[in-house]
């Protein structure tokens, strides 16, 4: 949507019901403000043949006048050949994310982040330019998990963390397409199994045998997700270290 951006219009911009909405300034080509569903307003500049996104800053931390001035400076540098685009692919950014962010987390979190990004996003986005990954593209990927709402919400949460990291200085690879995304958290369970119930389930599973009974007993022993145990492979088990 195009309009003449003023302090009043920026202040009055309303958030969309879903995702993000871009308002382009009629007075400066490529300059605009992107509004998330949470109401976050971010000044951006779209420039070059490849339509590269550059984040300038958030309103009202940075004013409209300051943002427009920075946009003009960036366009001038681009014209003079002083602004080099950062053609970073999803795969390249993911490798940096693993080394600089995931590596600082606890082992379980490291495994979880890597598993989620490598399973759902890397196969489909690996070679794609990071600034070309849209909100709609990510929804297309995660909509396939609609039958498992908790896994869908978790995949979006990990992706949101990844893109937020990519958008922060000193990287600024691209504005996050998931900026402002609100997730519905899974409802907590009303109760857990009693010891007596666990015994009954264990005995029934033992009687049932392989494969379903074995799966149920592994779920009781490990506390893993049903899909994780259902897809368990022998090479994943280290009998020596019992892991």
Short mmCIF file of C-alpha atoms in Angstrom, two decimals:
data_model
loop_
_atom_site.label_atom_id
_atom_site.label_comp_id
_atom_site.label_asym_id
_atom_site.label_seq_id
_atom_site.Cartn_x
_atom_site.Cartn_y
_atom_site.Cartn_z
CA UNK A 1 0.00 0.00 0.00
CA UNK A 2 1.35 3.44 -0.98
CA UNK A 3 0.80 6.69 0.89
CA UNK A 4 2.63 9.85 1.88
CA UNK A 5 4.25 8.99 5.20
CA UNK A 6 4.01 11.69 7.86
CA UNK A 7 4.43 11.51 11.63
CA UNK A 8 0.63 11.43 11.95
CA UNK A 9 0.07 8.65 9.40
CA UNK A 10 2.84 6.47 10.87
CA UNK A 11 1.39 6.93 14.34
CA UNK A 12 -2.09 5.96 13.14
CA UNK A 13 -1.12 2.87 11.10
CA UNK A 14 -3.11 -0.12 12.34
CA UNK A 15 -1.70 -3.67 12.61
CA UNK A 16 -3.02 -6.34 10.23
CA UNK A 17 -5.05 -9.29 11.52
CA UNK A 18 -2.27 -11.66 10.49
CA UNK A 19 1.37 -11.43 9.50
CA UNK A 20 2.78 -8.07 8.40
CA UNK A 21 1.73 -5.22 6.13
CA UNK A 22 4.02 -2.93 4.18
CA UNK A 23 3.23 0.76 3.70
CA UNK A 24 5.40 2.34 0.99
CA UNK A 25 6.23 6.03 0.97
CA UNK A 26 5.15 7.90 -2.19
CA UNK A 27 7.84 10.55 -1.72
CA UNK A 28 10.90 8.24 -1.59
CA UNK A 29 11.12 5.12 -3.75
CA UNK A 30 11.73 1.91 -1.81
CA UNK A 31 11.26 3.53 1.60
CA UNK A 32 8.43 2.42 3.85
CA UNK A 33 7.27 1.09 7.18
CA UNK A 34 6.28 -2.48 7.91
CA UNK A 35 3.64 -3.10 10.59
CA UNK A 36 3.35 -6.49 12.31
CA UNK A 37 0.19 -8.00 13.76
CA UNK A 38 1.55 -7.13 17.21
CA UNK A 39 1.71 -3.44 16.23
CA UNK A 40 5.50 -3.21 15.81
CA UNK A 41 6.43 -0.59 13.21
CA UNK A 42 9.76 -0.95 11.43
CA UNK A 43 11.24 1.40 8.83
CA UNK A 44 12.74 -0.48 5.87
CA UNK A 45 14.27 0.23 2.51
CA UNK A 46 13.79 -2.00 -0.55
CA UNK A 47 16.48 -1.37 -3.13
CA UNK A 48 18.37 -2.88 -6.04
CA UNK A 49 17.30 -5.18 -8.85
CA UNK A 50 16.98 -8.04 -6.41
CA UNK A 51 14.69 -5.98 -4.16
CA UNK A 52 16.97 -6.32 -1.13
CA UNK A 53 15.44 -5.45 2.24
CA UNK A 54 17.42 -3.29 4.64
CA UNK A 55 16.08 -2.66 8.14
CA UNK A 56 16.58 0.93 9.25
CA UNK A 57 15.02 0.84 12.72
CA UNK A 58 11.89 0.66 14.80
CA UNK A 59 9.43 3.46 15.37
CA UNK A 60 9.34 5.44 17.67
CA UNK A 61 12.93 4.60 18.74
CA UNK A 62 13.90 6.15 15.43
CA UNK A 63 11.78 8.99 14.03
CA UNK A 64 10.34 9.20 10.55
CA UNK A 65 12.71 12.06 9.65
CA UNK A 66 15.76 10.09 10.85
CA UNK A 67 14.63 6.96 9.01
CA UNK A 68 14.01 8.84 5.76
CA UNK A 69 17.42 10.51 6.05
CA UNK A 70 19.15 7.14 6.54
CA UNK A 71 17.21 5.70 3.60
CA UNK A 72 18.47 8.52 1.35
CA UNK A 73 22.04 7.89 2.50
CA UNK A 74 21.71 4.18 1.74
CA UNK A 75 20.31 4.91 -1.72
CA UNK A 76 23.18 7.32 -2.37
CA UNK A 77 25.74 4.68 -1.39
CA UNK A 78 23.96 2.17 -3.60
CA UNK A 79 24.11 4.57 -6.54
CA UNK A 80 27.83 5.17 -5.97
CA UNK A 81 28.50 1.44 -5.67
CA UNK A 82 29.51 1.70 -2.03
CA UNK A 83 26.71 -0.50 -0.68
CA UNK A 84 27.36 -4.18 -1.15
CA UNK A 85 24.33 -6.45 -0.77
CA UNK A 86 24.61 -9.36 1.65
CA UNK A 87 23.57 -12.30 -0.47
CA UNK A 88 23.23 -14.74 2.41
CA UNK A 89 21.35 -17.99 1.85
CA UNK A 90 19.23 -19.71 4.49
CA UNK A 91 21.82 -22.49 4.68
CA UNK A 92 24.72 -20.06 5.22
CA UNK A 93 22.84 -18.18 7.93
CA UNK A 94 21.87 -21.46 9.58
CA UNK A 95 25.53 -22.53 9.80
CA UNK A 96 26.37 -19.24 11.51
CA UNK A 97 23.36 -19.59 13.79
CA UNK A 98 24.56 -23.03 14.89
CA UNK A 99 28.08 -21.80 15.64
CA UNK A 100 27.23 -18.50 17.30
CA UNK A 101 23.85 -19.05 18.95
CA UNK A 102 22.87 -22.70 19.25
CA UNK A 103 26.33 -23.66 20.54
CA UNK A 104 25.74 -21.48 23.63
CA UNK A 105 22.60 -23.38 24.64
CA UNK A 106 22.09 -26.51 26.71
CA UNK A 107 22.53 -29.85 24.89
CA UNK A 108 18.79 -30.56 24.80
CA UNK A 109 18.06 -27.12 23.36
CA UNK A 110 20.86 -27.52 20.81
CA UNK A 111 19.38 -30.81 19.65
CA UNK A 112 15.89 -29.38 19.52
CA UNK A 113 16.82 -26.28 17.47
CA UNK A 114 18.93 -28.26 15.01
CA UNK A 115 16.29 -30.98 14.60
CA UNK A 116 13.49 -28.51 13.93
CA UNK A 117 15.36 -26.32 11.43
CA UNK A 118 16.99 -29.25 9.64
CA UNK A 119 13.77 -31.25 9.42
CA UNK A 120 11.24 -28.64 8.36
CA UNK A 121 13.02 -25.60 6.92
CA UNK A 122 16.50 -26.45 5.62
CA UNK A 123 15.34 -28.96 2.95
CA UNK A 124 12.95 -26.38 1.44
CA UNK A 125 14.86 -23.14 1.99
CA UNK A 126 18.53 -24.18 1.98
CA UNK A 127 19.79 -22.34 -1.13
CA UNK A 128 17.17 -19.59 -1.04
CA UNK A 129 18.30 -16.03 -0.39
CA UNK A 130 17.36 -15.13 3.17
CA UNK A 131 15.76 -11.83 2.18
CA UNK A 132 13.53 -13.71 -0.26
CA UNK A 133 11.94 -15.90 2.44
CA UNK A 134 8.47 -14.49 3.02
CA UNK A 135 5.92 -14.92 5.77
CA UNK A 136 3.67 -16.76 3.30
CA UNK A 137 6.49 -19.18 2.41
CA UNK A 138 7.02 -20.06 6.07
CA UNK A 139 3.28 -20.52 6.59
CA UNK A 140 3.20 -22.86 3.61
CA UNK A 141 5.83 -25.02 5.31
CA UNK A 142 4.30 -25.03 8.78
CA UNK A 143 0.72 -25.46 7.57
CA UNK A 144 1.72 -29.03 6.76
CA UNK A 145 1.98 -29.59 10.51
CA UNK A 146 -1.62 -28.58 11.17
CA UNK A 147 -2.47 -32.12 12.34
CA UNK A 148 0.09 -31.73 15.16
CA UNK A 149 -0.63 -28.22 16.55
CA UNK A 150 2.03 -28.34 19.27
CA UNK A 151 4.73 -29.32 16.76
CA UNK A 152 3.51 -26.61 14.39
CA UNK A 153 3.71 -23.95 17.13
CA UNK A 154 7.15 -25.20 18.17
CA UNK A 155 8.47 -25.09 14.59
CA UNK A 156 7.25 -21.50 14.25
CA UNK A 157 8.81 -20.56 17.59
CA UNK A 158 12.23 -21.91 16.56
CA UNK A 159 11.99 -20.23 13.14
CA UNK A 160 11.04 -16.96 14.81
CA UNK A 161 14.13 -17.18 17.03
CA UNK A 162 16.33 -17.90 14.00
CA UNK A 163 15.04 -14.99 11.91
CA UNK A 164 15.15 -12.62 14.87
CA UNK A 165 18.82 -13.51 15.29
CA UNK A 166 19.44 -12.90 11.57
CA UNK A 167 17.81 -9.46 11.77
CA UNK A 168 19.88 -8.18 14.70
CA UNK A 169 23.11 -6.18 14.38
CA UNK A 170 25.79 -6.78 13.27
CA UNK A 171 24.20 -9.16 10.75
CA UNK A 172 21.01 -7.36 9.59
CA UNK A 173 20.63 -9.93 6.81
CA UNK A 174 16.91 -9.29 6.48
CA UNK A 175 13.94 -8.07 8.53
CA UNK A 176 12.33 -11.04 10.20
CA UNK A 177 9.28 -12.25 8.25
CA UNK A 178 7.95 -13.55 11.58
CA UNK A 179 8.40 -10.30 13.49
CA UNK A 180 5.41 -9.81 15.80
CA UNK A 181 4.06 -13.33 15.27
CA UNK A 182 1.82 -14.41 18.15
CA UNK A 183 1.79 -18.12 18.93
CA UNK A 184 -0.89 -20.11 20.67
CA UNK A 185 0.79 -22.07 23.42
CA UNK A 186 -0.31 -25.63 24.07
CA UNK A 187 -2.63 -25.99 27.03
CA UNK A 188 -1.05 -27.61 30.05
CA UNK A 189 -2.29 -31.06 30.95
CA UNK A 190 -4.94 -31.22 33.66
CA UNK A 191 -3.36 -34.27 35.27
CA UNK A 192 -0.65 -36.91 34.91
CA UNK A 193 -0.76 -40.68 35.22
CA UNK A 194 -0.63 -42.20 38.69
CA UNK A 195 1.89 -44.92 39.54
CA UNK A 196 -0.90 -47.50 39.46
CA UNK A 197 -1.99 -46.39 36.00
CA UNK A 198 1.58 -46.53 34.71
CA UNK A 199 1.91 -50.12 35.95
CA UNK A 200 -1.33 -51.11 34.20
CA UNK A 201 -0.24 -49.48 30.94
CA UNK A 202 3.20 -51.10 31.14
CA UNK A 203 1.75 -54.57 31.63
CA UNK A 204 -0.80 -54.08 28.85
CA UNK A 205 1.92 -52.86 26.50
CA UNK A 206 4.14 -55.80 27.42
CA UNK A 207 1.29 -58.15 26.57
CA UNK A 208 0.63 -56.32 23.29
CA UNK A 209 4.25 -56.77 22.19
CA UNK A 210 6.01 -55.36 19.13
CA UNK A 211 5.56 -52.85 17.58
CA UNK A 212 2.85 -50.86 19.37
CA UNK A 213 3.49 -52.23 22.83
CA UNK A 214 7.22 -51.59 22.46
CA UNK A 215 6.55 -48.00 21.38
CA UNK A 216 4.33 -47.37 24.42
CA UNK A 217 6.96 -48.75 26.81
CA UNK A 218 9.67 -46.58 25.23
CA UNK A 219 7.41 -43.55 25.64
CA UNK A 220 7.00 -44.35 29.33
CA UNK A 221 10.75 -44.83 29.80
CA UNK A 222 12.00 -41.83 27.84
CA UNK A 223 9.24 -39.22 28.02
CA UNK A 224 9.82 -38.45 24.33
CA UNK A 225 7.18 -37.37 21.83
CA UNK A 226 5.12 -40.07 20.15
CA UNK A 227 6.40 -39.07 16.69
CA UNK A 228 10.04 -39.22 17.86
CA UNK A 229 9.74 -42.76 19.24
CA UNK A 230 7.56 -43.85 16.32
CA UNK A 231 10.35 -42.85 13.93
CA UNK A 232 13.22 -44.13 16.05
CA UNK A 233 16.02 -45.83 14.13
CA UNK A 234 18.54 -48.36 15.43
CA UNK A 235 21.66 -46.31 14.46
CA UNK A 236 20.44 -43.53 16.76
CA UNK A 237 21.01 -45.72 19.83
CA UNK A 238 24.47 -45.83 21.39
CA UNK A 239 24.49 -49.05 23.43
CA UNK A 240 28.02 -48.43 24.72
CA UNK A 241 27.23 -45.04 26.27
CA UNK A 242 23.60 -45.99 26.88
CA UNK A 243 22.31 -42.86 25.13
#
